[in-house]
Structure formats: structure tokens, C-alpha cells
Short mmCIF file of C-alpha atoms in Angstrom, two decimals:
data_model
loop_
_atom_site.label_atom_id
_atom_site.label_comp_id
_atom_site.label_asym_id
_atom_site.label_seq_id
_atom_site.Cartn_x
_atom_site.Cartn_y
_atom_site.Cartn_z
CA MET A 1 4.42 -218.66 -36.93
CA SER A 2 2.52 -219.45 -33.75
CA TYR A 3 -0.87 -220.99 -33.16
CA GLY A 4 -1.86 -218.56 -30.45
CA THR A 5 -0.56 -216.70 -27.45
CA ALA A 6 0.36 -218.35 -24.19
CA GLU A 7 -2.44 -216.40 -22.48
CA SER A 8 -5.06 -217.94 -24.77
CA PHE A 9 -4.41 -221.45 -23.42
CA PRO A 10 -4.56 -222.98 -19.93
CA PRO A 11 -1.18 -223.90 -18.41
CA VAL A 12 0.19 -227.39 -18.95
CA THR A 13 0.31 -229.36 -15.69
CA LEU A 14 1.65 -232.67 -14.43
CA ASP A 15 -1.91 -234.01 -14.45
CA ASP A 16 -2.15 -233.15 -18.15
CA VAL A 17 1.01 -235.13 -18.86
CA ARG A 18 -0.18 -238.08 -16.78
CA GLY A 19 -3.49 -238.00 -18.65
CA ALA A 20 -1.59 -238.00 -21.92
CA GLN A 21 0.43 -241.00 -20.75
CA LYS A 22 -2.77 -242.98 -20.14
CA MET A 23 -4.10 -241.92 -23.54
CA LEU A 24 -0.90 -243.08 -25.25
CA SER A 25 -0.85 -246.50 -23.58
CA GLY A 26 -0.75 -249.08 -26.35
CA VAL A 27 -0.19 -246.35 -28.95
CA ALA A 28 3.30 -244.96 -28.35
CA ARG A 29 6.16 -247.21 -27.37
CA VAL A 30 7.97 -246.86 -24.07
CA THR A 31 11.30 -246.41 -25.81
CA ALA A 32 14.53 -247.92 -24.58
CA MET A 33 16.99 -246.26 -22.22
CA GLU A 34 20.53 -247.34 -23.16
CA SER A 35 23.72 -246.68 -21.21
CA SER A 36 26.75 -245.36 -23.12
CA ARG A 37 30.13 -246.27 -21.69
CA HIS A 38 31.96 -244.21 -24.33
CA LEU A 39 29.94 -241.05 -23.70
CA SER A 40 30.20 -241.60 -19.95
CA GLU A 41 33.98 -241.59 -20.23
CA LEU A 42 33.94 -238.42 -22.34
CA ALA A 43 31.48 -236.60 -20.06
CA GLY A 44 33.01 -237.80 -16.80
CA ALA A 45 29.60 -238.96 -15.56
CA PRO A 46 27.19 -241.81 -16.32
CA VAL A 47 25.31 -241.09 -19.58
CA PHE A 48 22.11 -242.78 -20.75
CA LEU A 49 20.40 -242.41 -24.12
CA LYS A 50 16.61 -242.10 -24.31
CA CYS A 51 15.96 -243.66 -27.72
CA GLU A 52 12.99 -241.80 -29.20
CA ASN A 53 14.57 -242.52 -32.58
CA LEU A 54 13.10 -246.01 -32.05
CA GLN A 55 9.58 -244.62 -31.47
CA ARG A 56 6.82 -245.41 -33.96
CA THR A 57 7.25 -243.12 -37.01
CA GLY A 58 10.88 -242.66 -35.94
CA SER A 59 10.46 -239.74 -33.54
CA PHE A 60 8.67 -238.42 -30.44
CA LYS A 61 6.20 -236.46 -32.59
CA LEU A 62 3.56 -239.22 -32.52
CA ARG A 63 3.01 -238.56 -28.80
CA GLY A 64 1.88 -234.96 -29.11
CA ALA A 65 0.04 -235.42 -32.39
CA TYR A 66 -2.04 -238.30 -31.02
CA VAL A 67 -2.99 -236.48 -27.82
CA ARG A 68 -3.97 -233.36 -29.76
CA ILE A 69 -6.12 -235.20 -32.31
CA ALA A 70 -7.65 -237.52 -29.72
CA GLY A 71 -8.85 -234.45 -27.82
CA LEU A 72 -10.85 -233.04 -30.74
CA LEU A 73 -14.63 -232.88 -30.59
CA PRO A 74 -16.58 -235.28 -32.87
CA GLU A 75 -17.49 -232.48 -35.28
CA GLU A 76 -13.84 -231.39 -35.44
CA ARG A 77 -12.71 -234.92 -36.23
CA ALA A 78 -15.30 -235.12 -38.96
CA ALA A 79 -13.79 -232.02 -40.60
CA GLY A 80 -10.38 -233.67 -40.70
CA VAL A 81 -6.98 -232.32 -39.71
CA VAL A 82 -4.21 -230.56 -41.57
CA ALA A 83 -0.53 -230.16 -40.75
CA ALA A 84 2.65 -228.78 -42.29
CA SER A 85 6.01 -230.46 -41.88
CA ALA A 86 9.17 -231.52 -43.67
CA GLY A 87 9.17 -234.90 -41.98
CA ASN A 88 8.72 -235.97 -38.36
CA HIS A 89 5.54 -234.07 -37.50
CA ALA A 90 4.05 -235.11 -40.84
CA GLN A 91 4.51 -238.78 -40.01
CA GLY A 92 3.30 -238.36 -36.44
CA VAL A 93 0.08 -236.65 -37.59
CA ALA A 94 -0.42 -239.20 -40.36
CA LEU A 95 -0.20 -242.23 -38.06
CA ALA A 96 -2.17 -240.61 -35.22
CA SER A 97 -4.95 -239.72 -37.65
CA ALA A 98 -5.04 -243.22 -39.09
CA LEU A 99 -5.28 -244.76 -35.61
CA LEU A 100 -8.13 -242.41 -34.70
CA GLY A 101 -9.99 -242.69 -38.01
CA VAL A 102 -9.52 -239.03 -38.95
CA HIS A 103 -8.69 -237.82 -42.46
CA ALA A 104 -5.32 -236.03 -42.52
CA THR A 105 -3.94 -233.66 -45.14
CA VAL A 106 -0.25 -232.91 -44.77
CA PHE A 107 1.52 -230.11 -46.61
CA MET A 108 5.21 -230.73 -47.23
CA PRO A 109 7.85 -228.62 -49.02
CA LYS A 110 8.51 -229.54 -52.64
CA GLY A 111 12.07 -230.44 -51.73
CA ALA A 112 11.13 -232.84 -48.91
CA PRO A 113 13.07 -236.12 -49.11
CA LEU A 114 11.20 -238.84 -50.97
CA PRO A 115 11.46 -241.39 -48.09
CA LYS A 116 9.64 -238.94 -45.77
CA ILE A 117 6.93 -238.26 -48.34
CA SER A 118 6.46 -241.98 -48.95
CA ALA A 119 6.32 -242.73 -45.22
CA THR A 120 3.71 -240.03 -44.62
CA GLU A 121 1.56 -241.36 -47.45
CA GLY A 122 2.13 -244.88 -46.18
CA TYR A 123 0.54 -243.96 -42.85
CA GLY A 124 -2.57 -242.89 -44.74
CA ALA A 125 -2.29 -239.11 -45.06
CA GLU A 126 -2.98 -237.12 -48.19
CA VAL A 127 0.27 -235.30 -49.02
CA ARG A 128 0.32 -231.97 -50.84
CA LEU A 129 3.64 -230.49 -51.91
CA HIS A 130 3.75 -226.72 -51.63
CA GLY A 131 6.51 -224.14 -51.29
CA GLN A 132 10.25 -224.42 -51.08
CA VAL A 133 10.63 -223.77 -47.33
CA VAL A 134 8.57 -224.80 -44.31
CA ASP A 135 7.26 -221.27 -43.69
CA GLU A 136 5.56 -221.31 -47.11
CA THR A 137 4.23 -224.80 -46.45
CA LEU A 138 2.90 -223.75 -43.05
CA ALA A 139 1.08 -220.76 -44.55
CA ALA A 140 -0.53 -223.02 -47.17
CA ALA A 141 -1.69 -225.46 -44.50
CA GLN A 142 -3.26 -222.69 -42.42
CA GLU A 143 -4.98 -221.28 -45.51
CA TYR A 144 -6.34 -224.76 -46.24
CA ALA A 145 -7.65 -224.99 -42.66
CA ALA A 146 -9.44 -221.64 -43.01
CA GLU A 147 -11.00 -222.67 -46.32
CA THR A 148 -12.11 -226.20 -45.41
CA GLY A 149 -12.67 -226.14 -41.65
CA ALA A 150 -10.00 -228.77 -41.08
CA VAL A 151 -8.28 -228.46 -37.69
CA PHE A 152 -4.70 -227.24 -37.95
CA ILE A 153 -2.35 -229.40 -35.85
CA HIS A 154 0.59 -227.27 -34.83
CA PRO A 155 3.88 -229.14 -34.32
CA PHE A 156 4.65 -227.56 -30.93
CA ASP A 157 2.51 -224.54 -30.04
CA HIS A 158 -0.43 -226.17 -28.25
CA PRO A 159 -0.89 -227.48 -24.67
CA ASP A 160 -2.11 -230.91 -25.81
CA VAL A 161 0.97 -231.37 -27.98
CA ILE A 162 3.23 -230.31 -25.11
CA ALA A 163 1.48 -232.69 -22.70
CA GLY A 164 1.97 -235.55 -25.13
CA GLN A 165 5.67 -234.80 -25.53
CA GLY A 166 5.96 -234.55 -21.74
CA THR A 167 5.36 -238.29 -21.44
CA VAL A 168 9.01 -238.68 -22.47
CA GLY A 169 9.90 -236.99 -19.18
CA LEU A 170 7.76 -239.38 -17.13
CA GLU A 171 9.43 -242.35 -18.81
CA ILE A 172 12.88 -240.92 -18.08
CA LEU A 173 12.07 -240.68 -14.35
CA GLU A 174 10.73 -244.24 -14.35
CA GLN A 175 13.67 -245.71 -16.28
CA CYS A 176 16.44 -243.66 -14.63
CA PRO A 177 15.12 -242.51 -11.24
CA GLN A 178 18.58 -241.31 -10.17
CA VAL A 179 18.87 -238.87 -13.11
CA ARG A 180 20.35 -235.47 -12.29
CA THR A 181 20.58 -233.85 -15.75
CA ILE A 182 18.42 -234.17 -18.86
CA VAL A 183 19.73 -232.83 -22.18
CA VAL A 184 17.20 -232.31 -24.98
CA GLY A 185 17.21 -230.61 -28.38
CA ILE A 186 15.03 -227.53 -28.87
CA GLY A 187 13.37 -226.34 -32.06
CA GLY A 188 10.03 -224.70 -31.35
CA GLY A 189 10.25 -225.97 -27.79
CA GLY A 190 7.41 -228.47 -27.45
CA LEU A 191 9.51 -231.45 -26.35
CA ALA A 192 11.69 -229.49 -23.92
CA ALA A 193 8.63 -227.78 -22.45
CA GLY A 194 6.75 -231.04 -21.96
CA ILE A 195 9.70 -232.78 -20.35
CA ALA A 196 10.26 -229.77 -18.08
CA VAL A 197 6.63 -229.73 -16.90
CA ALA A 198 6.72 -233.42 -15.98
CA VAL A 199 10.19 -233.60 -14.49
CA LYS A 200 10.25 -230.36 -12.53
CA ALA A 201 6.92 -231.19 -10.88
CA LEU A 202 8.29 -234.48 -9.56
CA ARG A 203 12.03 -233.78 -9.33
CA PRO A 204 12.72 -230.04 -9.16
CA ASP A 205 16.38 -230.83 -8.47
CA VAL A 206 16.91 -232.30 -11.94
CA ARG A 207 18.71 -229.89 -14.24
CA ILE A 208 17.24 -229.56 -17.75
CA ILE A 209 19.52 -228.39 -20.55
CA GLY A 210 18.15 -227.37 -23.94
CA VAL A 211 20.32 -227.58 -27.05
CA GLN A 212 19.99 -225.58 -30.27
CA ALA A 213 21.99 -225.56 -33.48
CA ALA A 214 24.08 -222.38 -33.58
CA GLY A 215 22.74 -221.41 -37.01
CA SER A 216 19.14 -221.76 -35.86
CA ALA A 217 19.25 -220.60 -32.25
CA ALA A 218 16.14 -218.51 -31.64
CA TYR A 219 15.87 -219.26 -27.91
CA PRO A 220 18.96 -217.38 -26.59
CA PRO A 221 17.87 -213.99 -28.00
CA SER A 222 14.25 -214.72 -27.07
CA LEU A 223 15.15 -215.55 -23.49
CA ALA A 224 17.26 -212.39 -23.31
CA ALA A 225 14.34 -210.32 -24.62
CA GLY A 226 11.76 -212.06 -22.42
CA ARG A 227 9.52 -212.88 -25.39
CA PRO A 228 9.68 -215.01 -28.55
CA VAL A 229 11.94 -213.36 -31.12
CA ALA A 230 12.15 -214.44 -34.74
CA ILE A 231 15.55 -214.89 -36.37
CA GLY A 232 16.10 -214.57 -40.08
CA ASN A 233 17.14 -217.47 -42.30
CA PRO A 234 17.75 -220.25 -39.74
CA THR A 235 20.35 -222.59 -41.19
CA THR A 236 21.47 -226.00 -39.99
CA MET A 237 21.68 -229.60 -41.15
CA ALA A 238 19.45 -230.44 -38.15
CA ASP A 239 16.12 -229.79 -39.88
CA GLY A 240 14.18 -231.19 -36.91
CA ILE A 241 15.21 -228.17 -34.80
CA ARG A 242 15.49 -225.61 -37.61
CA VAL A 243 12.80 -223.25 -36.32
CA GLY A 244 13.07 -219.48 -36.68
CA ARG A 245 10.83 -218.52 -33.75
CA PRO A 246 9.93 -220.20 -30.46
CA GLY A 247 6.30 -221.15 -29.95
CA ASP A 248 4.42 -218.83 -27.60
CA VAL A 249 3.13 -221.62 -25.37
CA PRO A 250 6.37 -223.61 -25.04
CA PHE A 251 8.42 -220.42 -24.65
CA GLY A 252 6.61 -219.52 -21.45
CA ILE A 253 7.36 -222.96 -20.02
CA VAL A 254 10.97 -223.13 -21.23
CA SER A 255 11.77 -219.67 -19.87
CA GLU A 256 10.46 -220.69 -16.45
CA LEU A 257 11.55 -224.32 -16.11
CA VAL A 258 14.49 -225.06 -18.42
CA ASP A 259 17.72 -224.27 -16.61
CA GLU A 260 19.99 -223.53 -19.53
CA VAL A 261 20.14 -223.41 -23.32
CA ARG A 262 23.37 -224.31 -25.11
CA THR A 263 24.27 -224.08 -28.78
CA VAL A 264 26.31 -226.50 -30.87
CA GLY A 265 27.95 -226.15 -34.27
CA GLU A 266 27.62 -228.23 -37.42
CA ASP A 267 30.92 -230.03 -36.78
CA GLN A 268 29.68 -231.11 -33.34
CA LEU A 269 26.36 -232.29 -34.80
CA SER A 270 27.97 -234.43 -37.48
CA ALA A 271 30.51 -235.83 -35.02
CA ALA A 272 27.66 -236.71 -32.63
CA LEU A 273 25.69 -238.47 -35.37
CA LEU A 274 28.79 -240.44 -36.31
CA LEU A 275 29.38 -241.40 -32.67
CA CYS A 276 25.79 -242.62 -32.26
CA LEU A 277 26.16 -244.78 -35.35
CA GLU A 278 29.59 -246.20 -34.57
CA ARG A 279 29.58 -246.54 -30.80
CA ALA A 280 25.87 -246.87 -29.88
CA LYS A 281 24.77 -248.63 -33.11
CA LEU A 282 21.88 -246.17 -33.39
CA VAL A 283 20.75 -244.30 -36.49
CA VAL A 284 19.92 -240.79 -35.31
CA GLU A 285 19.09 -237.68 -37.32
CA PRO A 286 21.15 -234.51 -36.70
CA ALA A 287 18.44 -232.93 -34.52
CA GLY A 288 18.24 -236.11 -32.45
CA ALA A 289 22.00 -236.09 -32.03
CA SER A 290 22.10 -232.50 -30.72
CA PRO A 291 22.15 -233.53 -27.02
CA VAL A 292 25.10 -235.82 -27.74
CA ALA A 293 26.80 -232.93 -29.54
CA ALA A 294 26.37 -230.85 -26.39
CA LEU A 295 27.98 -233.62 -24.34
CA LEU A 296 30.91 -233.86 -26.75
CA GLY A 297 31.55 -230.14 -26.46
CA ALA A 298 30.39 -229.62 -22.88
CA GLU A 299 33.53 -227.82 -21.77
CA GLY A 300 33.36 -225.34 -24.65
CA ALA A 301 29.70 -225.21 -25.60
CA GLU A 302 28.34 -221.70 -25.95
CA GLY A 303 25.92 -220.97 -23.13
CA ALA A 304 27.47 -223.57 -20.80
CA GLU A 305 27.31 -222.40 -17.20
CA GLU A 306 28.69 -225.43 -15.42
CA ALA A 307 29.64 -229.07 -15.93
CA LEU A 308 26.83 -231.57 -16.25
CA ALA A 309 26.09 -233.60 -13.12
CA GLY A 310 25.44 -237.29 -13.69
CA PRO A 311 23.63 -239.46 -14.31
CA VAL A 312 22.86 -237.61 -17.53
CA VAL A 313 20.05 -238.60 -19.90
CA ALA A 314 20.41 -237.42 -23.51
CA VAL A 315 17.14 -237.55 -25.47
CA LEU A 316 17.67 -238.89 -29.00
CA SER A 317 14.51 -237.28 -30.36
CA GLY A 318 14.42 -238.82 -33.84
CA GLY A 319 16.02 -241.08 -36.40
CA ASN A 320 14.36 -240.03 -39.67
CA VAL A 321 17.39 -239.08 -41.72
CA ASP A 322 17.41 -239.10 -45.51
CA PRO A 323 20.06 -241.58 -46.79
CA VAL A 324 21.59 -238.91 -49.06
CA LEU A 325 21.89 -236.48 -46.14
CA LEU A 326 23.21 -239.27 -43.92
CA GLN A 327 26.01 -239.93 -46.38
CA ARG A 328 26.93 -236.23 -46.48
CA VAL A 329 26.75 -235.83 -42.71
CA LEU A 330 28.88 -238.90 -42.07
CA ARG A 331 31.50 -237.61 -44.49
CA HIS A 332 31.37 -234.23 -42.74
CA GLY A 333 31.71 -235.91 -39.36
CA MET A 334 34.68 -237.96 -40.51
CA ALA A 335 36.34 -234.82 -41.90
CA ALA A 336 35.73 -232.96 -38.62
CA GLN A 337 37.48 -235.79 -36.76
CA GLY A 338 40.40 -235.86 -39.19
CA ARG A 339 39.34 -239.22 -40.61
CA TYR A 340 38.54 -237.94 -44.09
CA LEU A 341 40.85 -235.67 -46.05
CA ALA A 342 40.34 -234.00 -49.43
CA VAL A 343 43.50 -232.61 -51.02
CA ARG A 344 44.36 -231.07 -54.40
CA LEU A 345 47.85 -230.92 -55.77
CA ARG A 346 49.79 -230.44 -58.98
CA LEU A 347 52.27 -232.82 -60.51
CA THR A 348 54.21 -233.26 -63.75
CA ASP A 349 52.07 -234.84 -66.47
CA ARG A 350 54.13 -237.84 -67.44
CA PRO A 351 53.66 -241.61 -67.47
CA GLY A 352 53.87 -243.10 -63.98
CA ALA A 353 53.42 -239.77 -62.15
CA LEU A 354 50.13 -240.79 -60.60
CA ALA A 355 51.53 -244.17 -59.55
CA THR A 356 54.43 -242.42 -57.85
CA LEU A 357 52.03 -240.15 -55.96
CA LEU A 358 49.98 -243.10 -54.80
CA GLY A 359 53.18 -244.76 -53.64
CA VAL A 360 53.89 -241.79 -51.35
CA LEU A 361 50.42 -242.11 -49.86
CA SER A 362 50.87 -245.84 -49.39
CA VAL A 363 54.00 -245.29 -47.32
CA VAL A 364 52.05 -243.10 -44.85
CA ASP A 365 49.13 -245.56 -44.83
CA ALA A 366 46.50 -243.19 -46.28
CA ASN A 367 43.63 -245.07 -47.92
CA VAL A 368 42.62 -243.54 -51.27
CA LEU A 369 38.85 -243.42 -51.71
CA ASP A 370 38.62 -241.40 -54.92
CA VAL A 371 40.94 -239.82 -57.50
CA SER A 372 40.11 -237.06 -59.99
CA HIS A 373 42.80 -236.33 -62.64
CA VAL A 374 42.57 -233.07 -64.66
CA ARG A 375 44.88 -232.23 -67.58
CA THR A 376 42.90 -229.65 -69.60
CA ASP A 377 42.35 -226.76 -67.17
CA PRO A 378 43.71 -223.50 -68.71
CA ARG A 379 45.26 -222.63 -65.34
CA LEU A 380 47.66 -225.54 -65.72
CA GLY A 381 51.03 -225.34 -67.40
CA LEU A 382 51.76 -227.31 -70.54
CA THR A 383 53.34 -230.19 -68.63
CA GLU A 384 51.17 -230.02 -65.49
CA ALA A 385 48.22 -232.03 -64.26
CA GLU A 386 45.99 -231.46 -61.24
CA VAL A 387 44.86 -234.30 -59.01
CA GLU A 388 42.13 -234.21 -56.35
CA LEU A 389 42.31 -237.02 -53.82
CA HIS A 390 39.79 -238.11 -51.22
CA LEU A 391 41.58 -240.01 -48.48
CA GLU A 392 40.55 -242.00 -45.43
CA THR A 393 42.82 -241.00 -42.56
CA LYS A 394 43.20 -241.81 -38.87
CA GLY A 395 42.89 -238.43 -37.22
CA PRO A 396 44.34 -234.91 -37.24
CA ALA A 397 47.89 -236.09 -36.59
CA HIS A 398 47.69 -238.51 -39.50
CA CYS A 399 46.31 -235.74 -41.76
CA ALA A 400 49.31 -233.58 -40.87
CA GLU A 401 51.64 -236.51 -41.58
CA VAL A 402 50.08 -237.01 -45.02
CA GLY A 403 50.50 -233.32 -45.89
CA GLN A 404 54.09 -233.31 -44.72
CA ALA A 405 54.93 -236.43 -46.75
CA LEU A 406 53.48 -234.88 -49.92
CA ARG A 407 55.42 -231.67 -49.48
CA GLU A 408 58.65 -233.52 -48.75
CA ALA A 409 58.12 -235.52 -51.96
CA GLY A 410 58.07 -232.23 -53.89
CA TYR A 411 54.35 -231.88 -54.57
CA THR A 412 52.59 -228.50 -54.59
CA VAL A 413 49.58 -228.93 -52.32
CA ILE A 414 46.77 -226.54 -53.28
CA ALA A 415 44.16 -227.59 -50.71
#
């Protein structure tokens, strides 16, 4: 759902972004730019990480929200603002409103993680839970705006929001003036559009690569059609870029200034999140890790036209990840790298059988994390038991070694 058409707004310019940067001075942090030796080795070029996960509220969203609200007329501020979000935009609007003395009402889905709800309330916003998906929440927020006169703050489809997000691009040029490629995740397109406006005006030679989750990739068909196209049921763990339709305003900018859009799969996203945690010591949400996922799969990423020229800057757009989801994603990432193995097998139900099985695993140095022992399933024979094991392994080769050792020991491996 869009806020308006691109024609109904003036274009976003470099001056707009520079004005936003002045407005954000003392409000938004100039986030760190960290080099990554490990990613540089994998990509074959110097790689730097722009750490917007360390921004106030944990993502870049504060930038655009503050600029948009700060630009309201006095009578509009008096009416308050309303937003809809499952997390990052909610917190950005909440803090921006508190700093500017504006009452904020934020609609969030009923299933939103409790830490995100608590954080939004902690910044001073009134939270209303409505709907099961963001589209329902967004409709409720727009209905509230129509009924009360509160100003609806769109997460990406407004020039002021795009100008605010574009300040990330100015910081990249200041912190890494030799940059040749910028990789940034795309949901509705506000961040990518803002960065593109700022960077292309000053350094048209810099290549800008957008990244979408394969299950939520609305930009490739939209770019092919030449207009925003909605996709049905966008699905990805990266909720920060799970948007079913590009914004009208950012789409016009992205189609003109962003050089390429690539897609990454769920395995790449979880592996990227795990890499950020282990090698960069940074907590990053799946959407924020999408540029790293593109670097990990650069040679095979769908949409890739050519290798990335370095220095490369990957924008880690956010770090607001629910601890429960983080646990699941890390397990998924470990499994994708062959470092976590779940296996079911059958054995004879007799004393010492489980100890014998564990002895086989000990010989091949597989660390047992969890054991589930079932004797009463009607599918089992009278003298059979089924065991499900969760193992910590050392990679695909080690997983194959474990499976081979179990089969050689006479066990029937089911999965």
C-alpha cells in the first residue's frame, strides 16, 4: 500500500539529503564503518560494514522518521502522528516523536515480538495491537489517521523519509571515499533510494546493488514491468524487507539510479547472520544481513551481472532481532553450513543400546546436543525404538562421515 504516486511529490535531490543531514545532527549517530578481513577474503575485494544496527533504536529508520516528523506544520504536529510497523519503523517513529514533542500512536500486529512492543512503548509511543499481518495493521493505522486527523508516517513512500535515509549514503562517502560498490537491502525501497540519490549525485561511478529475499522479491518483476507490481504472500525470515509492493516514490528512484537488484535465499540469510555474529561480533537481524548474504553468494546470486568491484560497503541496516527468532536462525545457519545435524534412526530396544549408539558418535567426534527416545510409536516393531539426535558437527564432510559411521554400525537412518 503506497502513500501516493511519484508524480504527487517533488523529486528527492542531493540538497534534500544534505538538509536532512543537518537536521539529524545530534539526533542520529554517525554509525561506525568496520572493515571485515574475512568477508574481504571471500569476496576477493576489500569489504567494509556500515553498522546501522548500532544506530539509535537499532536501525536506520530513525533518520527518515525524524526528518518526516520534523517537517510537519505546527497544526499537523498538534494532531499527532500514526504509523504501522512490526518493529524498526515503529521504534524510529516513537523516538523521533518523543524528541520532537509529538504524540505518536503506533499500530503493530498482534504477533509482534514482545521486545519490539516494549521498546516502542519505552520510547513513548502509544501502541495498539491490530491484525495478524502488517497489511491489516497498515490499513488500521490509515483508518485511524482519517478518523482523527493524525498524520500517517509511511515507512518508505515519502520524499522526506527517503532524504533522511539518504544520509547513510553521505556518511559512506565520508568514511570510505574510495568506495566503488555499495550493497544494501531493499524492502519498500526507501533506504536504497536515499543512498542512491546521495551517492550518484556525488560519485556516479559507484555501483549500487540492491538485495531482496527471494521469497519477498517484488522489485525484479516491478523493474521488468516498469511500474510497482504487488506480489502475493511475501515470505522470508527477513521481516525488515518483507514488503509485497515497492513504494511509488522510491521505485522511481531505484529504477533510475540503482544498478542491479539481486536476490538471496533463506540459507544465505541465516549463514550471513551467523557470520556477522561470529566473525564481526555484530548482532544483525536477517534483513540487515542481506547485503552480506549477497556477498557470500556473489558468484551464484540470482540477478548478478558481474563481480563486485572493491572497496565494497555492505549496509547492515538493523539489529532488532527477537531472541527466539535469533535462536532459530542461528540453528538454521549452522545446519546450512553443515555444523548442525538432526538425524532419526531405529535401533533394537534393549539395555545399553543407546550407550552403544552414543559410543559410535563419540568415535567420529560428533557432539550430541539433544536426544529424544521413542518406544511407543505404533509404527515401531515390538523390539524397536526410535531415536532422534541433534548433533553439533564440523561441516558437510563431517556430516557425511557421521552418516557413514552409523550405517556401517548397522543402524537404519531414517532422516
